[in-house]
């Protein structure tokens, strides 16, 4: 049990702090949260600065501890979040790095790191959400090309993406997990229709994709044909593993801001509210420690993040919702004012127990893979 | 940073678990439940094994280990439902003659209650006016102090949290084992999602509490310790409750181990800081950070 950092790690932290202090005041103003094209420009611009300063690679090449420090410090300094780069940096990138050929890594990784290209994730379908392996988007081989037809839904950032990590069915006769293939689809290919889908928070951050005989070169396949499910599991473990580090740091900051607001408007004197905020302080401290525990574990095992990510995600998604419920209790009638930052954040927190595997699915995973309970029917 | 246990820490944990399985097996547990009183032979054996002298320096005849190791020890004690004023006696090692060796049984008031007052050789703190009550926990005789409890020490709170953590882990383990074996409707009850999800939440609570308790042992920070106890109290009580539910009617029997964990968890929750106090302490820490 050692929570101290090595001198090299501390040096990395100090250097990063110094760099952030210099660069953050030079950033352009933040775009309107509902302006997705504007957000793309902003997010990729930030990524480019990280690249030029040598920090872009921290998401894959570096040790999990350096990544932890990076996410902690950038959040603390109030630096922009990954935003539109989320899929490229945290899903598709790590997958290509782990499973792609040398040529594929050379083609796709650098542009993600430089902020030149944005990715989206085309996994879910109208009839394949939690049961992702039931997906039906068909890919039929025509020489050196896959011809793809079908529909995807909930595709975040689809409107501003250059590439889509796409799951397709290549063998309809095989058992459902064995007929799936992972493809990189250029979003400007003919036959793709993107229809924006408005979220309950009022933003067009995700979309429906309609694919009508979209032609994708066979060379855009990552992993073997029909091996896409295994490739996907690699991606999902990254998603549940370290993707939320920065957010936990942010939640701890927001909690202090909520306490400050409670002091200001007198709700702090209400013991129910005070206790709620106190309990959340213990909760987010513990979640931060759990992240350190999970990071240590993955450093030891050397592989992708383990199922500990499911334990974390279950608790964190719930805690985040409680945090913004507490903010609403402090705000009182102002909690209904969409002009308040916490009101919008409260709305978006509702997606946390659904996206990236619902809480029910995570509980199945914990029960079956960690506790060894029998698989349900 | 390597937050995992070191090889030595793992070995210590396994060693204590094996020792307790030998010295305090199911028969001994039953005897203790049926009112056997404090087993002085066992107390001595714990002393010989270094349980009480763990944190005493080697020059003073102790083992010279720190809070993280003590936490592992008390986790195992909590898991095994080991009876007696273990924490008060360990904290008295080096201060009260015979405590380190397990020759003296030391108790101390905590949260309005005193455990094992009639059997203890030494009381540290003020137990004036303590009246015996019929203890809800068959493994812990209790006296009630007039008025509420005074404050407490972070060390006591941390070791209590460690016991709660061990108990939460054991309740989870019991529930999972039972869910695998017990069949209804032609299948193990663990195949039903309602049961599965109870078990998953038990594990989540335990692992979050573990991260909190272990980190608090490393930093020794009083606020972090208070937060760890808050989470460990909740984990121990909730896991025992859910375990009882998974056990069905069997869980409501005197014979099953389940109720012993619940009752002990309730008792430890009353030790300082109680959840209400803990939340106030956390709120005060937020005020500091403002
Ligand atoms: C904000 C947001 C962004 C998203 N971004 C993307 C994206 O970029 N790309 C992408 O591919 N997808 C994305 N998704 C989709 C997301 O992965 C799915 O919504 C999620 O996996 C759940 O699938 P579903 O919506 O079809 O719900 P369903 O699977 O229909 O589930 C409905 C309810 O049934 C429960 N349920 C289903 N199966 C079980 C079971 N076996 N046991 C117990 N309960 C069960 C669920 O827990 C849920 O409560 C996003 C979703 C959101 C909310």
XYZ file of C-alpha atoms and ligand atoms in Angstrom:
720
model
C 0.000 0.000 0.000
C 1.962 2.957 -1.243
C 0.330 6.181 -2.362
C 3.481 8.173 -2.984
C 4.785 9.044 -6.426
C 8.334 8.529 -7.719
C 10.616 11.542 -8.293
C 10.173 11.106 -12.080
C 6.399 11.148 -11.664
C 6.569 14.242 -9.477
C 8.814 15.876 -12.050
C 6.271 15.088 -14.755
C 3.558 16.646 -12.579
C 5.585 19.791 -11.906
C 6.447 20.234 -15.581
C 2.847 19.757 -16.618
C 1.634 22.268 -14.022
C 4.050 24.841 -15.259
C 3.093 24.285 -18.863
C -0.638 24.474 -18.047
C -0.186 27.717 -16.148
C 1.418 29.230 -19.231
C -0.877 27.882 -21.919
C -4.367 28.074 -20.385
C -4.628 31.887 -20.400
C -3.897 31.856 -24.142
C -6.863 29.614 -25.066
C -9.766 31.022 -27.090
C -13.083 31.471 -25.223
C -15.100 28.285 -24.659
C -17.782 27.689 -27.309
C -21.480 27.395 -26.491
C -22.056 23.818 -25.191
C -24.754 23.323 -27.835
C -22.502 24.407 -30.713
C -20.953 21.100 -31.764
C -18.923 22.309 -34.756
C -17.555 25.041 -32.503
C -16.739 22.483 -29.864
C -14.910 20.333 -32.368
C -12.661 23.234 -33.306
C -12.050 24.058 -29.675
C -11.414 20.468 -28.523
C -9.123 19.544 -31.409
C -7.269 22.845 -31.021
C -6.545 21.906 -27.429
C -5.439 18.448 -28.487
C -3.017 20.021 -30.964
C -1.417 22.057 -28.207
C -1.000 18.952 -26.103
C 0.579 17.220 -29.067
C 3.030 20.026 -29.730
C 4.019 20.067 -26.054
C 4.582 16.301 -26.041
C 1.630 15.390 -23.811
C -0.698 13.835 -26.387
C 0.732 10.361 -26.107
C -0.044 10.097 -22.419
C -3.339 8.371 -23.185
C -1.766 5.217 -24.606
C 1.984 4.916 -24.564
C 2.622 6.143 -21.030
C 2.167 4.287 -17.788
C -1.253 4.335 -16.185
C 0.198 6.377 -13.322
C 1.397 9.150 -15.651
C -2.017 9.138 -17.289
C -3.599 9.491 -13.857
C -1.367 12.445 -13.016
C -2.068 14.013 -16.403
C -5.835 13.759 -15.975
C -5.674 14.960 -12.393
C -3.563 18.010 -13.175
C -5.339 19.075 -16.339
C -8.676 18.929 -14.565
C -7.353 20.735 -11.515
C -6.037 23.533 -13.668
C -9.404 23.797 -15.403
C -8.017 22.714 -18.791
C -10.457 21.587 -21.506
C -11.732 18.025 -21.305
C -11.178 15.477 -24.127
C -14.610 16.368 -25.519
C -14.920 15.538 -29.203
C -11.658 13.589 -29.007
C -13.200 11.120 -26.584
C -13.738 8.217 -28.972
C -10.453 8.715 -30.811
C -8.361 8.989 -27.685
C -10.175 6.627 -25.372
C -11.901 4.020 -27.572
C -10.778 3.701 -31.148
C -7.198 4.814 -30.548
C -6.374 2.267 -27.852
C -8.119 -0.436 -29.880
C -6.122 0.309 -33.015
C -2.947 0.557 -30.943
C -3.600 -2.879 -29.471
C -5.146 -4.716 -32.419
C -4.242 -2.820 -35.601
C -1.517 -3.622 -38.126
C 1.551 -1.434 -38.307
C 0.129 0.294 -41.346
C -3.177 0.978 -39.603
C -1.454 2.375 -36.561
C 0.598 4.667 -38.773
C -2.506 5.815 -40.672
C -4.890 6.499 -37.810
C -3.116 7.096 -34.534
C -1.064 10.167 -35.332
C -4.018 12.228 -36.625
C -5.943 11.476 -33.433
C -3.033 12.554 -31.273
C -2.574 15.737 -33.320
C -6.257 16.586 -33.102
C -6.563 16.409 -36.890
C -9.210 13.703 -36.962
C -12.259 13.024 -34.823
C -13.838 9.614 -34.338
C -17.279 8.452 -33.341
C -18.544 5.113 -32.146
C -21.119 3.209 -34.187
C -21.885 0.240 -32.001
C -25.467 0.509 -30.712
C -28.419 -0.124 -33.007
C -32.140 0.377 -32.532
C -32.507 -3.310 -31.667
C -29.076 -3.865 -30.158
C -28.304 -1.762 -27.101
C -27.443 -3.740 -23.989
C -27.526 -6.830 -26.178
C -24.894 -5.326 -28.440
C -23.977 -8.670 -29.991
C -27.464 -8.802 -31.541
C -26.427 -6.061 -33.984
C -27.666 -6.497 -37.546
C -25.888 -3.934 -39.712
C -24.742 -6.144 -42.570
C -21.395 -6.105 -44.341
C -21.145 -8.151 -47.531
C -17.796 -8.719 -49.134
C -17.369 -7.513 -52.731
C -13.770 -8.130 -53.724
C -11.589 -5.788 -51.678
C -14.582 -3.932 -50.263
C -17.258 -4.452 -47.648
C -20.665 -3.191 -48.682
C -22.418 -2.072 -45.513
C -26.132 -1.452 -44.918
C -28.038 -0.888 -41.721
C -28.742 1.633 -38.979
C -26.893 2.831 -35.897
C -28.216 4.949 -33.064
C -26.970 7.090 -30.136
C -23.797 7.782 -32.112
C -22.149 10.584 -30.113
C -20.375 13.339 -32.080
C -21.368 11.722 -35.412
C -22.001 15.083 -37.029
C -18.482 16.322 -36.473
C -16.589 13.027 -36.889
C -14.200 12.038 -39.679
C -14.185 8.348 -38.822
C -16.519 5.897 -37.222
C -15.510 2.730 -35.406
C -18.218 0.527 -36.766
C -19.384 -2.914 -35.727
C -20.960 -4.932 -38.523
C -22.236 -8.448 -39.025
C -20.139 -10.363 -41.511
C -21.468 -13.855 -40.810
C -25.217 -13.965 -40.189
C -25.169 -17.745 -39.722
C -22.560 -17.885 -36.956
C -23.533 -17.624 -33.259
C -24.132 -13.936 -32.556
C -20.762 -13.179 -30.922
C -18.781 -14.835 -33.695
C -20.047 -13.102 -36.803
C -19.058 -9.517 -35.943
C -16.295 -7.426 -37.518
C -14.709 -4.094 -36.490
C -14.358 -1.562 -39.329
C -13.117 2.006 -39.612
C -15.663 3.883 -41.704
C -14.826 7.286 -43.257
C -17.777 9.531 -42.429
C -17.713 11.195 -45.853
C -18.339 7.933 -47.716
C -21.390 7.953 -50.029
C -24.472 6.265 -48.571
C -24.183 7.632 -45.015
C -27.033 9.735 -43.664
C -26.594 11.384 -40.286
C -29.794 12.435 -38.563
C -29.175 14.413 -35.370
C -30.937 13.165 -32.288
C -31.672 15.679 -29.584
C -30.801 14.666 -26.026
C -33.030 15.486 -23.057
C -30.494 18.183 -22.236
C -31.409 19.836 -25.527
C -28.152 19.285 -27.383
C -27.621 17.428 -30.638
C -24.657 15.522 -29.284
C -25.679 12.191 -30.674
C -27.280 11.013 -33.895
C -28.800 8.237 -35.877
C -26.738 6.828 -38.743
C -28.360 5.284 -41.776
C -26.015 3.246 -43.936
C -27.067 2.418 -47.463
C -24.538 0.281 -49.325
C -21.584 2.173 -47.913
C -18.364 0.834 -49.443
C -15.514 0.310 -46.972
C -12.131 -1.085 -48.088
C -11.157 -4.405 -46.507
C -7.949 -2.719 -45.356
C -10.066 -0.694 -42.926
C -10.812 -3.818 -40.924
C -9.088 -4.022 -37.531
C -8.577 -7.583 -36.342
C -9.719 -10.629 -38.273
C -13.071 -10.981 -40.000
C -15.675 -12.218 -37.488
C -13.312 -11.486 -34.594
C -14.844 -8.068 -33.911
C -16.444 -9.031 -30.607
C -13.099 -9.764 -28.994
C -11.641 -6.576 -30.465
C -14.633 -4.698 -29.041
C -14.139 -6.074 -25.561
C -10.677 -4.491 -25.589
C -12.277 -1.141 -26.444
C -14.953 -1.391 -23.785
C -12.505 -2.229 -21.034
C -10.695 1.027 -21.810
C -13.950 2.901 -21.762
C -14.849 1.644 -18.290
C -11.301 1.736 -17.003
C -9.688 5.135 -16.917
C -12.100 7.264 -18.897
C -13.600 8.921 -15.805
C -10.491 9.954 -13.876
C -10.705 13.637 -14.744
C -14.406 13.697 -14.001
C -13.927 12.517 -10.443
C -11.455 15.334 -9.844
C -14.024 17.704 -11.333
C -16.791 16.341 -9.118
C -14.700 17.018 -6.033
C -14.258 20.604 -7.165
C -17.970 21.001 -7.886
C -18.799 19.629 -4.444
C -16.782 22.388 -2.798
C -18.545 24.933 -5.012
C -21.923 23.534 -3.964
C -20.917 23.815 -0.299
C -19.925 27.422 -0.922
C -23.291 28.142 -2.532
C -25.062 26.476 0.395
C -23.214 28.730 2.790
C -24.159 31.749 0.784
C -27.880 31.047 0.588
C -28.254 29.625 4.079
C -29.160 26.048 3.122
C -25.961 24.930 4.842
C -27.837 25.316 8.139
C -30.206 22.554 7.071
C -28.651 19.391 8.550
C -30.159 17.210 5.823
C -28.335 19.169 3.138
C -25.149 19.434 5.170
C -25.108 15.693 5.781
C -25.808 14.977 2.144
C -22.820 17.090 1.116
C -20.653 15.573 3.850
C -21.497 12.050 2.712
C -20.624 13.018 -0.863
C -17.246 14.282 0.285
C -16.458 10.862 1.773
C -17.832 9.215 -1.356
C -15.723 11.119 -3.871
C -12.597 10.788 -1.747
C -13.155 7.028 -1.747
C -13.812 6.969 -5.501
C -10.530 8.747 -6.080
C -8.779 6.118 -3.947
C -10.546 3.376 -5.896
C -9.171 4.848 -9.110
C -5.675 4.703 -7.652
C -6.318 1.109 -6.649
C -7.495 0.185 -10.155
C -4.561 1.975 -11.761
C -2.111 0.132 -9.510
C -3.779 -3.103 -10.460
C -3.508 -2.472 -14.178
C 0.120 -1.372 -13.752
C 0.826 -4.698 -12.099
C -1.022 -6.831 -14.624
C 0.238 -4.776 -17.571
C -2.934 -5.415 -19.588
C -6.035 -3.350 -20.288
C -8.020 -2.164 -17.254
C -9.733 -5.059 -15.462
C -13.315 -5.634 -14.345
C -12.570 -3.255 -11.448
C -13.758 -0.664 -13.956
C -17.303 -2.018 -13.652
C -17.203 -1.683 -9.869
C -16.035 1.884 -10.260
C -18.531 2.806 -12.948
C -21.486 1.463 -10.969
C -20.693 3.559 -7.961
C -19.443 6.646 -9.769
C -22.437 7.008 -12.069
C -24.719 6.906 -9.065
C -22.568 9.314 -7.036
C -22.496 11.809 -9.896
C -26.272 11.839 -10.055
C -26.455 12.334 -6.291
C -23.989 15.201 -6.546
C -26.213 17.147 -8.919
C -29.320 16.230 -6.943
C -27.589 17.772 -3.937
C -26.779 20.838 -6.028
C -30.471 21.100 -6.885
C -31.427 20.842 -3.213
C -29.094 23.768 -2.531
C -30.342 25.790 -5.505
C -34.013 25.306 -4.652
C -36.224 27.028 -7.303
C -33.096 28.068 -9.226
C -32.516 24.380 -9.993
C -35.190 24.833 -12.671
C -33.252 27.612 -14.378
C -31.523 26.157 -17.422
C -29.187 29.126 -17.315
C -27.548 27.570 -14.271
C -24.560 25.388 -15.049
C -25.574 22.762 -12.495
C -29.027 22.424 -14.013
C -27.556 21.425 -17.363
C -25.039 19.164 -15.650
C -27.792 17.533 -13.644
C -29.590 16.702 -16.859
C -26.529 15.212 -18.491
C -25.698 13.222 -15.340
C -28.838 11.194 -16.057
C -27.060 9.433 -18.920
C -24.333 8.022 -16.689
C -26.283 4.991 -15.506
C -27.187 4.193 -19.147
C -24.330 5.007 -21.524
C -21.339 2.665 -21.812
C -23.315 -0.244 -20.356
C -26.306 0.349 -18.069
C -26.041 -0.173 -14.320
C -28.053 -3.364 -14.645
C -25.611 -4.724 -17.209
C -22.659 -3.681 -15.029
C -24.212 -5.544 -12.107
C -24.528 -8.624 -14.287
C -20.854 -8.292 -15.183
C -19.763 -7.910 -11.561
C -21.938 -10.812 -10.418
C -20.921 -13.176 -13.191
C -17.284 -12.291 -13.885
C -16.050 -11.281 -10.439
C -18.332 -13.228 -8.117
C -18.770 -16.237 -10.407
C -22.546 -16.427 -10.119
C -24.284 -18.495 -12.801
C -25.147 -16.786 -16.093
C -28.774 -15.808 -16.357
C -31.018 -16.866 -19.193
C 2.452 4.659 -6.383
C 1.488 1.041 -5.860
C -1.688 0.899 -3.840
C -1.867 -2.898 -3.931
C -0.721 -4.951 -0.948
C 2.979 -5.809 -0.836
C 3.969 -9.469 -0.725
C 4.704 -9.100 3.001
C 1.294 -7.572 3.615
C -0.370 -10.402 1.726
C 1.569 -12.944 3.748
C 0.584 -11.218 6.991
C -3.086 -11.278 6.025
C -2.989 -14.949 5.069
C -1.061 -15.800 8.217
C -3.616 -14.128 10.478
C -6.496 -15.714 8.601
C -4.995 -19.172 9.046
C -4.187 -18.566 12.687
C -7.741 -17.446 13.391
C -9.185 -20.407 11.503
C -7.167 -22.690 13.783
C -7.633 -20.888 17.092
C -11.154 -19.622 16.572
C -13.011 -22.155 14.450
C -16.748 -22.714 14.021
C -17.002 -24.633 17.313
C -15.230 -21.887 19.229
C -17.512 -19.307 17.615
C -20.594 -21.265 18.678
C -19.270 -21.587 22.224
C -18.646 -17.852 22.362
C -22.159 -17.126 21.080
C -23.643 -19.379 23.734
C -22.132 -17.207 26.447
C -18.697 -18.670 26.928
C -17.233 -15.428 28.266
C -13.871 -14.146 27.180
C -11.446 -16.939 26.281
C -8.245 -15.998 28.117
C -6.351 -18.824 26.423
C -7.221 -17.355 23.037
C -6.273 -13.871 24.285
C -2.862 -15.186 25.270
C -2.458 -16.943 21.945
C -3.248 -13.688 20.142
C -0.634 -12.004 22.318
C 1.930 -14.673 21.476
C 1.193 -14.249 17.781
C 1.972 -10.536 18.080
C -1.605 -9.370 17.515
C -1.479 -6.750 20.266
C 2.209 -5.834 19.943
C 1.997 -5.352 16.178
C 2.574 -1.604 16.222
C 4.893 -1.506 19.214
C 8.486 -0.792 18.178
C 10.916 -3.674 18.060
C 13.037 -2.079 20.800
C 9.975 -2.188 23.040
C 9.510 -5.866 22.234
C 6.875 -5.310 19.560
C 6.601 -6.220 15.893
C 7.240 -2.675 14.685
C 4.635 -2.545 11.906
C 2.350 0.352 11.021
C -1.296 1.287 10.605
C -1.701 -0.390 7.197
C -0.670 -3.723 8.683
C -2.897 -3.169 11.725
C -5.779 -2.552 9.353
C -5.187 -5.890 7.646
C -5.150 -7.613 11.025
C -8.419 -6.070 12.155
C -10.025 -6.846 8.828
C -9.348 -10.489 9.539
C -10.626 -10.142 13.106
C -13.835 -8.599 11.796
C -14.192 -11.299 9.196
C -13.826 -14.040 11.812
C -16.165 -12.306 14.314
C -13.357 -12.539 16.861
C -14.766 -11.440 20.238
C -13.199 -9.202 22.885
C -12.001 -5.605 23.270
C -9.320 -6.128 20.646
C -8.807 -2.529 19.604
C -8.626 -1.115 23.139
C -6.084 -3.760 24.065
C -3.911 -3.178 20.998
C -3.971 0.558 21.583
C -2.885 -0.090 25.193
C 0.171 -2.121 24.178
C 3.259 -0.538 25.692
C 1.109 1.663 27.934
C -0.657 -0.913 30.085
C 1.367 -3.730 31.524
C 0.608 -7.097 29.993
C -1.539 -5.699 27.161
C 1.065 -6.382 24.472
C 1.485 -9.992 25.589
C -2.236 -10.719 25.850
C -1.970 -11.153 29.611
C -4.151 -8.142 30.339
C -7.562 -7.442 28.847
C -8.066 -3.723 28.318
C -11.339 -2.005 27.450
C -12.316 1.616 26.904
C -15.619 3.492 26.665
C -16.610 4.439 23.139
C -19.754 6.120 21.887
C -21.823 5.797 25.064
C -21.045 2.098 25.496
C -18.338 0.039 27.167
C -17.634 -3.439 25.825
C -16.522 -6.293 28.083
C -16.427 -4.097 31.192
C -17.005 -6.895 33.689
C -14.312 -9.101 32.183
C -11.650 -6.479 31.538
C -8.637 -6.090 33.818
C -8.102 -2.447 32.982
C -10.440 0.320 31.816
C -8.858 3.236 29.995
C -11.100 6.243 30.257
C -14.041 7.174 32.424
C -16.664 4.453 32.899
C -18.314 5.964 35.977
C -21.974 5.148 36.246
C -21.868 2.441 33.557
C -24.893 0.156 33.790
C -25.053 -3.331 32.259
C -27.567 -3.799 29.459
C -28.755 -6.948 27.691
C -26.522 -6.717 24.649
C -28.112 -7.196 21.240
C -24.813 -8.682 20.084
C -24.425 -12.140 21.636
C -20.664 -11.854 21.167
C -20.210 -8.596 23.089
C -21.369 -7.874 26.659
C -22.214 -4.191 27.000
C -22.512 -1.463 29.614
C -24.323 1.765 28.895
C -22.750 5.027 29.981
C -24.918 7.837 31.262
C -25.225 10.458 28.550
C -23.746 10.116 25.086
C -20.202 9.288 24.225
C -17.384 11.771 24.164
C -15.096 12.039 21.142
C -12.717 9.309 20.104
C -9.368 8.824 18.484
C -8.798 8.520 14.752
C -6.790 5.345 15.319
C -9.683 3.641 17.059
C -11.995 4.791 14.323
C -9.710 3.437 11.622
C -9.339 0.032 13.256
C -13.092 -0.146 13.780
C -13.534 0.655 10.100
C -11.136 -2.186 9.298
C -13.259 -4.611 11.332
C -16.347 -3.399 9.496
C -14.598 -3.925 6.180
C -13.664 -7.494 7.076
C -17.221 -8.176 8.132
C -18.629 -6.692 4.904
C -16.318 -8.921 2.876
C -17.396 -11.980 4.828
C -21.115 -11.217 4.429
C -20.554 -10.845 0.695
C -18.691 -14.122 0.551
C -21.418 -15.928 2.533
C -24.158 -14.550 0.309
C -22.366 -15.503 -2.891
C -21.634 -18.994 -1.641
C -25.247 -19.515 -0.627
C -26.522 -18.085 -3.917
C -24.454 -20.627 -5.817
C -25.651 -23.611 -3.804
C -29.256 -22.997 -2.857
C -31.653 -24.054 -5.623
C -35.230 -22.964 -6.210
C -37.338 -23.246 -9.353
C -34.793 -25.778 -10.571
C -31.779 -23.454 -10.566
C -29.332 -21.832 -8.186
C -30.915 -18.679 -6.750
C -27.761 -16.827 -7.871
C -29.005 -17.156 -11.461
C -31.914 -14.811 -10.608
C -31.004 -11.247 -11.351
C -32.702 -9.906 -8.258
C -30.275 -11.973 -6.184
C -27.348 -11.386 -8.496
C -27.704 -7.633 -8.285
C -27.897 -7.696 -4.485
C -24.593 -9.580 -4.493
C -22.999 -7.222 -7.030
C -23.896 -4.207 -4.890
C -22.439 -5.951 -1.846
C -19.135 -6.304 -3.650
C -19.208 -2.704 -4.851
C -19.828 -1.397 -1.329
C -17.047 -3.550 0.061
C -14.501 -2.542 -2.580
C -15.255 1.166 -2.269
C -14.902 0.859 1.508
C -11.665 -1.075 1.074
C -10.121 1.672 -1.053
C -11.180 4.238 1.560
C -9.952 2.290 4.594
C -6.615 1.296 3.076
C -5.914 4.819 1.857
C -6.808 6.245 5.276
C -4.368 3.794 6.850
C -1.618 5.057 4.557
C -2.286 8.780 4.979
C -3.416 8.625 8.624
C -5.415 11.780 7.894
C -8.244 12.199 10.473
C -10.748 13.456 7.897
C -10.002 10.599 5.551
C -10.305 8.170 8.469
C -13.711 9.574 9.417
C -14.828 9.185 5.798
C -13.510 5.636 5.703
C -15.482 4.721 8.804
C -18.623 6.206 7.289
C -18.270 4.014 4.205
C -17.184 0.940 6.146
C -20.122 1.252 8.565
C -22.488 1.413 5.652
C -20.800 -1.493 3.891
C -20.866 -3.745 6.956
C -24.473 -3.036 7.877
C -25.863 -3.078 4.346
C -23.951 -6.198 3.341
C -25.133 -8.075 6.419
C -28.708 -6.991 5.691
C -28.489 -8.085 2.071
C -26.823 -11.344 3.073
C -29.757 -12.001 5.376
C -32.110 -11.404 2.476
C -30.187 -13.779 0.194
C -30.304 -16.445 2.917
C -34.102 -16.219 3.129
C -35.642 -17.926 6.175
C -32.318 -19.501 6.971
C -30.952 -15.986 7.442
C -33.438 -15.381 10.234
C -32.158 -18.329 12.274
C -29.883 -18.139 15.286
C -27.787 -20.892 13.727
C -26.658 -19.030 10.601
C -23.651 -16.741 10.970
C -25.428 -13.882 9.220
C -27.111 -12.195 12.201
C -23.834 -12.125 14.120
C -22.313 -9.913 11.451
C -25.304 -7.611 11.416
C -25.440 -7.185 15.186
C -21.718 -6.588 15.483
C -21.846 -4.131 12.589
C -24.616 -2.212 14.362
C -22.510 -2.132 17.496
C -19.389 -0.856 15.719
C -21.456 1.784 13.988
C -22.156 3.283 17.423
C -18.449 3.758 18.024
C -16.998 7.201 17.333
C -17.584 8.705 14.879
C -21.154 7.533 14.295
C -22.449 8.105 10.763
C -24.192 11.335 11.775
C -21.009 12.615 13.389
C -18.942 11.413 10.437
C -21.081 13.331 7.978
C -20.683 16.461 10.121
C -16.919 15.974 10.121
C -16.951 15.623 6.340
C -19.091 18.728 6.026
C -16.624 20.590 8.240
C -13.813 19.448 5.951
C -15.724 20.880 2.994
C -15.972 24.179 4.846
C -12.213 24.103 5.302
C -11.760 23.569 1.571
C -14.000 26.500 0.663
C -25.444 9.946 -23.725
C -25.291 8.656 -24.447
C -24.279 8.512 -25.370
C -24.131 7.317 -26.075
N -23.146 7.243 -27.012
C -23.046 6.133 -27.773
C -22.116 6.074 -28.839
O -21.377 7.023 -29.084
N -22.045 4.987 -29.580
C -22.834 3.894 -29.327
O -22.699 2.907 -30.021
N -23.758 3.902 -28.330
C -23.879 5.004 -27.550
N -24.837 5.052 -26.556
C -25.729 3.924 -26.401
C -25.609 3.147 -25.122
O -24.465 2.334 -25.161
C -26.898 2.339 -24.942
O -27.933 3.259 -24.718
C -26.829 1.388 -23.782
O -25.908 0.359 -24.027
C -28.188 0.777 -23.449
O -28.829 0.260 -24.581
P -30.356 0.669 -24.926
O -30.406 2.140 -24.905
O -30.766 -0.033 -26.145
O -31.195 0.158 -23.701
P -31.811 -1.304 -23.527
O -30.753 -2.308 -23.747
O -33.068 -1.405 -24.319
O -32.169 -1.292 -21.986
C -33.387 -0.768 -21.457
C -33.469 -1.160 -19.982
O -33.453 -2.587 -19.865
C -32.413 -3.014 -19.029
N -31.828 -4.287 -19.500
C -31.502 -4.624 -20.770
N -30.938 -5.838 -20.807
C -30.899 -6.277 -19.541
C -30.422 -7.464 -18.913
N -29.815 -8.452 -19.597
N -30.533 -7.551 -17.572
C -31.117 -6.563 -16.853
N -31.585 -5.448 -17.371
C -31.483 -5.297 -18.709
C -31.384 -1.889 -19.096
O -30.541 -1.882 -17.952
C -32.266 -0.668 -19.193
O -32.666 -0.291 -17.902
C -25.003 6.234 -25.827
C -26.018 6.372 -24.884
C -26.186 7.568 -24.204
C -27.294 7.674 -23.200
